[in-house]
Each structure stands twice: as C-alpha cells, then as structure tokens.
Amino acid sequence: MTMTIRQAIDTMMAQIPGASREGSVDTVKCGDASQPLTGIVTAFTVTHRVMREAASLGANLIITHEPTYYNHHDRTDGLAGDPVYETKRRTLEELGLTVWRFHDYWHAHRPDGILTGVARKLGWEPYLDLGRPAMAVVPATTLRSLALELKHKLALPFVRIAGDPEMACRQIGMLLGAVGAERQIDYLRRDDVDAVVCGETAEWQTCEYVRDACAGGRPRGLVVLGHCGSEDEGMRYLADWLRPLLPAVPIAHISSGDPLTLLA
Ligand SMILES: [Zn+2]
C-alpha cells in the first residue's frame, strides 16, 4: 500500500518524542499532504533549482529547514501580489510539490540532527562535548586553520572570520544557523569558549564584540560560514536518517547553495 505524504510526516514525527506541535514553524507550507508520496527531497531551503530538481527526480515532498516565503512563520498575508512570491507559489503548484518544514523538530531531535550531520561531515563527532550544549573541543589550532578546515571540509566557496587569525583555538561554540547576536555574545563571553562558529552573524553586534574582546586582551574568534553552509550537511544527514525509516521511498538531498556571491 502506498504511503501518503501525511503518513510519512507522522513517521518522522514519531521519532521526536515529546515534541509539541504547539507554535512550531514545522508545518505544511503548500501542496496536499493527503496525496500518495512519490519521493522526498531534503534541502536547506526551497530555491527554484531545488523545486525543479525535485520534480525531475519524481519527488512530490520537499522537506526544508528554512522558510519558503522569507519570514519565520511563512506568513503570506503581506505577500499577495508580490511578483516574486506569486511566481514561487505558482511554480510549486505547477510542479505538484508539497513543502513541509522540519526545523524545530530536527533541532529538537537528540542529538540535534543538524549539529550531528555537520559533525559527521567534519569528522568531529568525537570532539562534541556532550556536557556543554553546542560545544566542540578540537585539537589545538589557530582561528585561521580552523576556518580553512571548515571551508575545505564543508566545500564552501568562502568563509569570513572576526578576530586575530593566529589566535589559539580549542574550545569552539558550534552555533550553526542564525541564533542571533545575544546568544553568540553569551558564548563569546565565557571563559571556556575560544571561538564561535556561526552561520549568520550581526556585524554591528557580534563582530564588534569580538573586535573589542581582542583589543582588550581577551582574544575571541568568530567564523562565519554562511547560513546554508553551516546547516546544509544537517539536511543531507536527514536524508540518510530517513532512508531506513521509509525504505520504499526514493530520498535525495539537494544543496541549496549560498545566496551570496563573494567578489574579492
Ligand atoms: Zn537550523
């Protein structure tokens, strides 16, 4: 018997014990979840290329980590008539795609699905400090080497750093994604953190805190990977995690890629 999209979503949700659906952004964004599932694509975010590639693979469910419509709750009331939004909405409809967001619950999985996927890709699973949330203790390195290792292993086109490139780094806050300046600075303030690795930063807040910390004799480093670059491997890992749960379903990951281009 063929499984519906809704049944596949429920199968995944059953793996996140205790997850409350109250207020979560992890909802169906478009499409019809009562349809039979033909295949799944996991992605960091729903780009036009992701939509077309998913359709050409015969998949009708995209599981996305980030919003489809440019705000946290995918509210569309302010977007009606916006040509960019309308084109995207129409394309999803024409391709028969259902989009379901898996953000809160994938982070709520124990261990965190995104951090696990990234740590596996980096070969850092043994370095994760399970006693301190989102911390890794790596062999002694410099901020420069750390950033270049991340760039290389995650196959990123570029990374940016704040702080002295030659500063010693060992205790790393793995604040992937866009957790906000407050939480980034909370980590950088601590005595047991040398550097923070983030997806997105706030240049006027976190980066200036790092600059002042270094100037004041309290060296701290920040590595900015880009939001997609910092979490995409977590969504690739989701595809690996799903295959044994849904063995009859074709499942693929498509990399969204960074929306920014560096001109250096
Ligand atoms: Zn995330």
PDB file of C-alpha atoms and ligand atoms in Angstrom:
ATOM      1  CA  MET A   1       0.000   0.000   0.000  1.00  0.00           C
ATOM      2  CA  THR A   2       1.341   3.417  -0.901  1.00  0.00           C
ATOM      3  CA  MET A   3       2.012   5.809   1.906  1.00  0.00           C
ATOM      4  CA  THR A   4       0.623   9.336   1.879  1.00  0.00           C
ATOM      5  CA  ILE A   5       2.762  12.407   2.465  1.00  0.00           C
ATOM      6  CA  ARG A   6       0.972  12.896   5.794  1.00  0.00           C
ATOM      7  CA  GLN A   7       1.828   9.357   6.897  1.00  0.00           C
ATOM      8  CA  ALA A   8       5.495   9.948   6.062  1.00  0.00           C
ATOM      9  CA  ILE A   9       5.478  13.164   8.112  1.00  0.00           C
ATOM     10  CA  ASP A  10       3.856  11.312  11.022  1.00  0.00           C
ATOM     11  CA  THR A  11       6.513   8.590  10.791  1.00  0.00           C
ATOM     12  CA  MET A  12       9.233  11.222  11.158  1.00  0.00           C
ATOM     13  CA  MET A  13       7.421  12.992  13.978  1.00  0.00           C
ATOM     14  CA  ALA A  14       7.159   9.718  15.896  1.00  0.00           C
ATOM     15  CA  GLN A  15      10.974   9.820  16.116  1.00  0.00           C
ATOM     16  CA  ILE A  16      10.931  13.125  18.017  1.00  0.00           C
ATOM     17  CA  PRO A  17       9.427  12.078  21.332  1.00  0.00           C
ATOM     18  CA  GLY A  18       7.821  14.783  23.404  1.00  0.00           C
ATOM     19  CA  ALA A  19       7.894  17.325  20.579  1.00  0.00           C
ATOM     20  CA  SER A  20       4.910  19.609  20.941  1.00  0.00           C
ATOM     21  CA  ARG A  21       3.386  20.895  17.719  1.00  0.00           C
ATOM     22  CA  GLU A  22       2.120  23.952  19.591  1.00  0.00           C
ATOM     23  CA  GLY A  23       3.521  27.112  17.963  1.00  0.00           C
ATOM     24  CA  SER A  24       6.099  25.257  15.862  1.00  0.00           C
ATOM     25  CA  VAL A  25       7.020  26.569  12.427  1.00  0.00           C
ATOM     26  CA  ASP A  26       7.216  22.975  11.193  1.00  0.00           C
ATOM     27  CA  THR A  27       4.009  22.910   9.191  1.00  0.00           C
ATOM     28  CA  VAL A  28       2.954  22.064   5.638  1.00  0.00           C
ATOM     29  CA  LYS A  29       3.551  25.230   3.616  1.00  0.00           C
ATOM     30  CA  CYS A  30       1.878  24.291   0.356  1.00  0.00           C
ATOM     31  CA  GLY A  31       0.532  21.324  -1.535  1.00  0.00           C
ATOM     32  CA  ASP A  32      -1.667  18.422  -0.479  1.00  0.00           C
ATOM     33  CA  ALA A  33      -0.363  16.065   2.206  1.00  0.00           C
ATOM     34  CA  SER A  34      -3.177  13.556   1.568  1.00  0.00           C
ATOM     35  CA  GLN A  35      -1.574  12.601  -1.774  1.00  0.00           C
ATOM     36  CA  PRO A  36       0.430   9.393  -2.198  1.00  0.00           C
ATOM     37  CA  LEU A  37       4.139  10.030  -1.578  1.00  0.00           C
ATOM     38  CA  THR A  38       6.299   9.532  -4.680  1.00  0.00           C
ATOM     39  CA  GLY A  39       9.662  10.648  -3.316  1.00  0.00           C
ATOM     40  CA  ILE A  40      11.365  13.042  -0.888  1.00  0.00           C
ATOM     41  CA  VAL A  41      13.959  15.739  -1.349  1.00  0.00           C
ATOM     42  CA  THR A  42      15.624  17.294   1.696  1.00  0.00           C
ATOM     43  CA  ALA A  43      17.026  20.813   1.359  1.00  0.00           C
ATOM     44  CA  PHE A  44      18.247  23.712   3.453  1.00  0.00           C
ATOM     45  CA  THR A  45      15.753  25.955   1.665  1.00  0.00           C
ATOM     46  CA  VAL A  46      13.357  25.842  -1.287  1.00  0.00           C
ATOM     47  CA  THR A  47      15.102  27.538  -4.198  1.00  0.00           C
ATOM     48  CA  HIS A  48      13.833  27.419  -7.797  1.00  0.00           C
ATOM     49  CA  ARG A  49      16.609  24.956  -8.627  1.00  0.00           C
ATOM     50  CA  VAL A  50      15.604  22.744  -5.684  1.00  0.00           C
ATOM     51  CA  MET A  51      11.988  22.778  -6.904  1.00  0.00           C
ATOM     52  CA  ARG A  52      12.903  21.821 -10.476  1.00  0.00           C
ATOM     53  CA  GLU A  53      15.397  19.140  -9.480  1.00  0.00           C
ATOM     54  CA  ALA A  54      12.932  17.643  -7.003  1.00  0.00           C
ATOM     55  CA  ALA A  55      10.282  17.442  -9.720  1.00  0.00           C
ATOM     56  CA  SER A  56      12.723  15.921 -12.214  1.00  0.00           C
ATOM     57  CA  LEU A  57      13.577  13.240  -9.630  1.00  0.00           C
ATOM     58  CA  GLY A  58       9.858  12.447  -9.368  1.00  0.00           C
ATOM     59  CA  ALA A  59       9.635  13.610  -5.751  1.00  0.00           C
ATOM     60  CA  ASN A  60       6.493  15.370  -4.533  1.00  0.00           C
ATOM     61  CA  LEU A  61       7.644  16.236  -0.995  1.00  0.00           C
ATOM     62  CA  ILE A  62      10.341  18.774  -0.207  1.00  0.00           C
ATOM     63  CA  ILE A  63      11.461  18.802   3.422  1.00  0.00           C
ATOM     64  CA  THR A  64      13.012  22.195   4.028  1.00  0.00           C
ATOM     65  CA  HIS A  65      14.896  23.518   7.038  1.00  0.00           C
ATOM     66  CA  GLU A  66      14.216  27.177   6.410  1.00  0.00           C
ATOM     67  CA  PRO A  67      11.103  29.124   5.407  1.00  0.00           C
ATOM     68  CA  THR A  68       9.812  29.187   1.858  1.00  0.00           C
ATOM     69  CA  TYR A  69       8.361  32.695   1.979  1.00  0.00           C
ATOM     70  CA  TYR A  70      11.024  34.887   3.599  1.00  0.00           C
ATOM     71  CA  ASN A  71       9.750  35.059   7.184  1.00  0.00           C
ATOM     72  CA  HIS A  72       9.898  32.716  10.167  1.00  0.00           C
ATOM     73  CA  HIS A  73       6.273  31.600  10.093  1.00  0.00           C
ATOM     74  CA  ASP A  74       5.878  31.727   6.293  1.00  0.00           C
ATOM     75  CA  ARG A  75       3.121  34.299   6.671  1.00  0.00           C
ATOM     76  CA  THR A  76       1.879  35.197   3.217  1.00  0.00           C
ATOM     77  CA  ASP A  77      -0.716  37.874   4.006  1.00  0.00           C
ATOM     78  CA  GLY A  78       1.697  40.675   3.148  1.00  0.00           C
ATOM     79  CA  LEU A  79       2.977  38.910   0.035  1.00  0.00           C
ATOM     80  CA  ALA A  80      -0.172  38.622  -2.085  1.00  0.00           C
ATOM     81  CA  GLY A  81       0.510  40.278  -5.436  1.00  0.00           C
ATOM     82  CA  ASP A  82       4.291  40.328  -4.893  1.00  0.00           C
ATOM     83  CA  PRO A  83       5.627  39.015  -8.217  1.00  0.00           C
ATOM     84  CA  VAL A  84       8.493  37.053  -6.621  1.00  0.00           C
ATOM     85  CA  TYR A  85       6.189  35.315  -4.162  1.00  0.00           C
ATOM     86  CA  GLU A  86       3.493  34.669  -6.776  1.00  0.00           C
ATOM     87  CA  THR A  87       5.978  33.089  -9.192  1.00  0.00           C
ATOM     88  CA  LYS A  88       7.312  30.799  -6.480  1.00  0.00           C
ATOM     89  CA  ARG A  89       3.864  29.798  -5.259  1.00  0.00           C
ATOM     90  CA  ARG A  90       2.714  29.092  -8.836  1.00  0.00           C
ATOM     91  CA  THR A  91       5.848  27.069  -9.629  1.00  0.00           C
ATOM     92  CA  LEU A  92       5.352  24.869  -6.557  1.00  0.00           C
ATOM     93  CA  GLU A  93       1.726  24.354  -7.559  1.00  0.00           C
ATOM     94  CA  GLU A  94       2.532  23.549 -11.199  1.00  0.00           C
ATOM     95  CA  LEU A  95       5.187  21.047 -10.167  1.00  0.00           C
ATOM     96  CA  GLY A  96       2.763  19.390  -7.740  1.00  0.00           C
ATOM     97  CA  LEU A  97       5.115  19.843  -4.799  1.00  0.00           C
ATOM     98  CA  THR A  98       4.220  19.721  -1.136  1.00  0.00           C
ATOM     99  CA  VAL A  99       6.616  21.590   1.153  1.00  0.00           C
ATOM    100  CA  TRP A 100       6.972  20.632   4.803  1.00  0.00           C
ATOM    101  CA  ARG A 101       9.316  22.431   7.143  1.00  0.00           C
ATOM    102  CA  PHE A 102      11.447  20.366   9.517  1.00  0.00           C
ATOM    103  CA  HIS A 103      13.307  22.925  11.575  1.00  0.00           C
ATOM    104  CA  ASP A 104      12.292  22.928  15.233  1.00  0.00           C
ATOM    105  CA  TYR A 105      11.896  19.169  15.421  1.00  0.00           C
ATOM    106  CA  TRP A 106      15.177  18.337  13.696  1.00  0.00           C
ATOM    107  CA  HIS A 107      16.966  20.581  16.203  1.00  0.00           C
ATOM    108  CA  ALA A 108      14.846  19.006  18.980  1.00  0.00           C
ATOM    109  CA  HIS A 109      15.971  15.505  17.961  1.00  0.00           C
ATOM    110  CA  ARG A 110      18.504  14.135  20.446  1.00  0.00           C
ATOM    111  CA  PRO A 111      21.207  14.538  19.402  1.00  0.00           C
ATOM    112  CA  ASP A 112      20.382  17.671  17.348  1.00  0.00           C
ATOM    113  CA  GLY A 113      20.016  16.473  13.751  1.00  0.00           C
ATOM    114  CA  ILE A 114      21.701  19.489  12.177  1.00  0.00           C
ATOM    115  CA  LEU A 115      24.717  19.507  14.505  1.00  0.00           C
ATOM    116  CA  THR A 116      25.086  15.741  14.126  1.00  0.00           C
ATOM    117  CA  GLY A 117      25.099  15.948  10.331  1.00  0.00           C
ATOM    118  CA  VAL A 118      27.676  18.741  10.319  1.00  0.00           C
ATOM    119  CA  ALA A 119      29.865  17.000  12.930  1.00  0.00           C
ATOM    120  CA  ARG A 120      29.789  13.777  10.880  1.00  0.00           C
ATOM    121  CA  LYS A 121      30.850  15.638   7.760  1.00  0.00           C
ATOM    122  CA  LEU A 122      33.697  17.328   9.665  1.00  0.00           C
ATOM    123  CA  GLY A 123      34.770  14.109  11.380  1.00  0.00           C
ATOM    124  CA  TRP A 124      34.156  15.979  14.642  1.00  0.00           C
ATOM    125  CA  GLU A 125      31.698  13.614  16.321  1.00  0.00           C
ATOM    126  CA  PRO A 126      34.343  12.573  18.894  1.00  0.00           C
ATOM    127  CA  TYR A 127      35.022  16.255  19.639  1.00  0.00           C
ATOM    128  CA  LEU A 128      31.464  17.174  20.615  1.00  0.00           C
ATOM    129  CA  ASP A 129      31.298  17.911  24.331  1.00  0.00           C
ATOM    130  CA  LEU A 130      28.041  16.343  25.406  1.00  0.00           C
ATOM    131  CA  GLY A 131      28.234  18.038  28.808  1.00  0.00           C
ATOM    132  CA  ARG A 132      28.065  21.523  27.269  1.00  0.00           C
ATOM    133  CA  PRO A 133      25.405  22.304  24.660  1.00  0.00           C
ATOM    134  CA  ALA A 134      26.734  23.033  21.143  1.00  0.00           C
ATOM    135  CA  MET A 135      30.398  22.824  22.194  1.00  0.00           C
ATOM    136  CA  ALA A 136      33.261  21.027  20.471  1.00  0.00           C
ATOM    137  CA  VAL A 137      36.771  20.623  21.836  1.00  0.00           C
ATOM    138  CA  VAL A 138      39.149  20.259  18.884  1.00  0.00           C
ATOM    139  CA  PRO A 139      42.898  19.610  18.778  1.00  0.00           C
ATOM    140  CA  ALA A 140      44.775  22.881  19.341  1.00  0.00           C
ATOM    141  CA  THR A 141      44.657  25.034  16.209  1.00  0.00           C
ATOM    142  CA  THR A 142      44.525  28.667  15.127  1.00  0.00           C
ATOM    143  CA  LEU A 143      41.483  30.658  14.094  1.00  0.00           C
ATOM    144  CA  ARG A 144      42.827  30.740  10.530  1.00  0.00           C
ATOM    145  CA  SER A 145      43.373  26.964  10.359  1.00  0.00           C
ATOM    146  CA  LEU A 146      40.022  26.291  11.961  1.00  0.00           C
ATOM    147  CA  ALA A 147      38.215  28.471   9.423  1.00  0.00           C
ATOM    148  CA  LEU A 148      40.083  26.936   6.475  1.00  0.00           C
ATOM    149  CA  GLU A 149      39.404  23.409   7.741  1.00  0.00           C
ATOM    150  CA  LEU A 150      35.687  24.175   7.915  1.00  0.00           C
ATOM    151  CA  LYS A 151      35.740  25.784   4.465  1.00  0.00           C
ATOM    152  CA  HIS A 152      37.510  22.775   2.977  1.00  0.00           C
ATOM    153  CA  LYS A 153      35.506  20.017   4.682  1.00  0.00           C
ATOM    154  CA  LEU A 154      32.140  21.689   4.047  1.00  0.00           C
ATOM    155  CA  ALA A 155      33.193  22.559   0.455  1.00  0.00           C
ATOM    156  CA  LEU A 156      32.292  26.233   0.902  1.00  0.00           C
ATOM    157  CA  PRO A 157      33.273  28.870  -1.658  1.00  0.00           C
ATOM    158  CA  PHE A 158      34.383  31.252   1.119  1.00  0.00           C
ATOM    159  CA  VAL A 159      34.382  31.825   4.878  1.00  0.00           C
ATOM    160  CA  ARG A 160      34.874  35.007   6.883  1.00  0.00           C
ATOM    161  CA  ILE A 161      36.421  35.471  10.317  1.00  0.00           C
ATOM    162  CA  ALA A 162      36.482  38.131  13.026  1.00  0.00           C
ATOM    163  CA  GLY A 163      39.414  38.174  15.444  1.00  0.00           C
ATOM    164  CA  ASP A 164      43.147  37.527  15.192  1.00  0.00           C
ATOM    165  CA  PRO A 165      43.757  34.784  12.587  1.00  0.00           C
ATOM    166  CA  GLU A 166      46.720  33.475  14.609  1.00  0.00           C
ATOM    167  CA  MET A 167      44.901  33.195  17.958  1.00  0.00           C
ATOM    168  CA  ALA A 168      44.849  29.762  19.564  1.00  0.00           C
ATOM    169  CA  CYS A 169      41.523  27.903  19.359  1.00  0.00           C
ATOM    170  CA  ARG A 170      40.452  24.724  21.046  1.00  0.00           C
ATOM    171  CA  GLN A 171      37.026  25.226  22.600  1.00  0.00           C
ATOM    172  CA  ILE A 172      34.502  26.006  19.912  1.00  0.00           C
ATOM    173  CA  GLY A 173      30.864  27.079  20.229  1.00  0.00           C
ATOM    174  CA  MET A 174      29.038  25.460  17.320  1.00  0.00           C
ATOM    175  CA  LEU A 175      26.215  27.986  16.947  1.00  0.00           C
ATOM    176  CA  LEU A 176      25.120  26.900  13.475  1.00  0.00           C
ATOM    177  CA  GLY A 177      22.431  28.811  11.618  1.00  0.00           C
ATOM    178  CA  ALA A 178      21.314  32.257  12.728  1.00  0.00           C
ATOM    179  CA  VAL A 179      20.931  32.074  16.506  1.00  0.00           C
ATOM    180  CA  GLY A 180      21.164  35.829  16.991  1.00  0.00           C
ATOM    181  CA  ALA A 181      23.828  38.131  18.414  1.00  0.00           C
ATOM    182  CA  GLU A 182      22.707  37.749  22.016  1.00  0.00           C
ATOM    183  CA  ARG A 183      23.387  34.023  22.100  1.00  0.00           C
ATOM    184  CA  GLN A 184      26.621  34.404  20.108  1.00  0.00           C
ATOM    185  CA  ILE A 185      27.894  37.001  22.596  1.00  0.00           C
ATOM    186  CA  ASP A 186      26.751  34.829  25.546  1.00  0.00           C
ATOM    187  CA  TYR A 187      29.112  32.139  24.252  1.00  0.00           C
ATOM    188  CA  LEU A 188      31.971  34.534  23.458  1.00  0.00           C
ATOM    189  CA  ARG A 189      31.761  35.991  26.977  1.00  0.00           C
ATOM    190  CA  ARG A 190      32.511  32.628  28.595  1.00  0.00           C
ATOM    191  CA  ASP A 191      35.945  31.597  29.840  1.00  0.00           C
ATOM    192  CA  ASP A 192      35.517  28.135  28.308  1.00  0.00           C
ATOM    193  CA  VAL A 193      34.959  29.355  24.723  1.00  0.00           C
ATOM    194  CA  ASP A 194      37.762  30.461  22.366  1.00  0.00           C
ATOM    195  CA  ALA A 195      35.736  30.876  19.207  1.00  0.00           C
ATOM    196  CA  VAL A 196      32.218  30.637  17.871  1.00  0.00           C
ATOM    197  CA  VAL A 197      31.316  29.094  14.519  1.00  0.00           C
ATOM    198  CA  CYS A 198      28.110  30.540  13.120  1.00  0.00           C
ATOM    199  CA  GLY A 199      26.031  30.632  10.003  1.00  0.00           C
ATOM    200  CA  GLU A 200      24.919  34.246  10.033  1.00  0.00           C
ATOM    201  CA  THR A 201      26.310  36.965  12.266  1.00  0.00           C
ATOM    202  CA  ALA A 202      25.342  40.525  13.203  1.00  0.00           C
ATOM    203  CA  GLU A 203      28.285  42.645  12.135  1.00  0.00           C
ATOM    204  CA  TRP A 204      27.365  45.599  14.375  1.00  0.00           C
ATOM    205  CA  GLN A 205      26.919  43.376  17.438  1.00  0.00           C
ATOM    206  CA  THR A 206      28.816  40.071  17.488  1.00  0.00           C
ATOM    207  CA  CYS A 207      31.680  41.193  15.240  1.00  0.00           C
ATOM    208  CA  GLU A 208      32.202  44.388  17.244  1.00  0.00           C
ATOM    209  CA  TYR A 209      32.153  42.385  20.483  1.00  0.00           C
ATOM    210  CA  VAL A 210      34.919  40.201  19.044  1.00  0.00           C
ATOM    211  CA  ARG A 211      36.889  43.246  17.927  1.00  0.00           C
ATOM    212  CA  ASP A 212      36.670  44.810  21.395  1.00  0.00           C
ATOM    213  CA  ALA A 213      37.458  41.497  23.111  1.00  0.00           C
ATOM    214  CA  CYS A 214      40.675  41.169  21.085  1.00  0.00           C
ATOM    215  CA  ALA A 215      41.647  44.818  21.647  1.00  0.00           C
ATOM    216  CA  GLY A 216      41.076  44.411  25.378  1.00  0.00           C
ATOM    217  CA  GLY A 217      43.401  41.430  25.709  1.00  0.00           C
ATOM    218  CA  ARG A 218      40.690  38.777  25.797  1.00  0.00           C
ATOM    219  CA  PRO A 219      41.079  37.136  22.378  1.00  0.00           C
ATOM    220  CA  ARG A 220      37.959  35.595  20.907  1.00  0.00           C
ATOM    221  CA  GLY A 221      37.289  34.423  17.363  1.00  0.00           C
ATOM    222  CA  LEU A 222      34.267  34.154  15.108  1.00  0.00           C
ATOM    223  CA  VAL A 223      33.976  32.043  11.980  1.00  0.00           C
ATOM    224  CA  VAL A 224      31.093  32.954   9.670  1.00  0.00           C
ATOM    225  CA  LEU A 225      30.222  30.082   7.354  1.00  0.00           C
ATOM    226  CA  GLY A 226      27.023  31.452   5.823  1.00  0.00           C
ATOM    227  CA  HIS A 227      23.657  30.152   6.982  1.00  0.00           C
ATOM    228  CA  CYS A 228      23.302  27.490   4.304  1.00  0.00           C
ATOM    229  CA  GLY A 229      26.946  26.475   4.595  1.00  0.00           C
ATOM    230  CA  SER A 230      26.560  25.964   8.336  1.00  0.00           C
ATOM    231  CA  GLU A 231      23.437  23.772   8.204  1.00  0.00           C
ATOM    232  CA  ASP A 232      23.232  22.122   4.777  1.00  0.00           C
ATOM    233  CA  GLU A 233      25.075  18.984   5.903  1.00  0.00           C
ATOM    234  CA  GLY A 234      22.454  18.602   8.617  1.00  0.00           C
ATOM    235  CA  MET A 235      19.784  18.321   5.942  1.00  0.00           C
ATOM    236  CA  ARG A 236      21.916  15.893   3.932  1.00  0.00           C
ATOM    237  CA  TYR A 237      22.151  13.788   7.078  1.00  0.00           C
ATOM    238  CA  LEU A 238      18.347  13.956   7.329  1.00  0.00           C
ATOM    239  CA  ALA A 239      18.139  12.053   4.032  1.00  0.00           C
ATOM    240  CA  ASP A 240      20.466   9.353   5.445  1.00  0.00           C
ATOM    241  CA  TRP A 241      18.441   9.223   8.658  1.00  0.00           C
ATOM    242  CA  LEU A 242      15.152   8.899   6.739  1.00  0.00           C
ATOM    243  CA  ARG A 243      16.110   6.046   4.412  1.00  0.00           C
ATOM    244  CA  PRO A 244      15.815   3.238   6.998  1.00  0.00           C
ATOM    245  CA  LEU A 245      12.572   4.786   8.319  1.00  0.00           C
ATOM    246  CA  LEU A 246      10.996   4.904   4.838  1.00  0.00           C
ATOM    247  CA  PRO A 247      12.805   2.129   2.977  1.00  0.00           C
ATOM    248  CA  ALA A 248      10.451   2.048  -0.026  1.00  0.00           C
ATOM    249  CA  VAL A 249      10.682   5.787  -0.722  1.00  0.00           C
ATOM    250  CA  PRO A 250      13.296   7.404  -3.018  1.00  0.00           C
ATOM    251  CA  ILE A 251      15.057  10.065  -0.923  1.00  0.00           C
ATOM    252  CA  ALA A 252      17.652  12.585  -2.107  1.00  0.00           C
ATOM    253  CA  HIS A 253      19.321  15.702  -0.720  1.00  0.00           C
ATOM    254  CA  ILE A 254      19.793  18.798  -2.884  1.00  0.00           C
ATOM    255  CA  SER A 255      22.238  21.506  -1.775  1.00  0.00           C
ATOM    256  CA  SER A 256      20.632  24.930  -1.914  1.00  0.00           C
ATOM    257  CA  GLY A 257      23.942  26.816  -2.004  1.00  0.00           C
ATOM    258  CA  ASP A 258      24.715  30.242  -0.568  1.00  0.00           C
ATOM    259  CA  PRO A 259      22.574  33.083  -1.960  1.00  0.00           C
ATOM    260  CA  LEU A 260      25.523  35.487  -1.623  1.00  0.00           C
ATOM    261  CA  THR A 261      28.469  35.682  -4.002  1.00  0.00           C
ATOM    262  CA  LEU A 262      31.841  36.941  -2.803  1.00  0.00           C
ATOM    263  CA  LEU A 263      33.597  39.414  -5.097  1.00  0.00           C
ATOM    264  CA  ALA A 264      37.122  39.689  -3.723  1.00  0.00           C
TER     265      ALA A 264
HETATM  266 ZN    ZN B   1      18.710  25.297  11.920  1.00  0.00          ZN
END
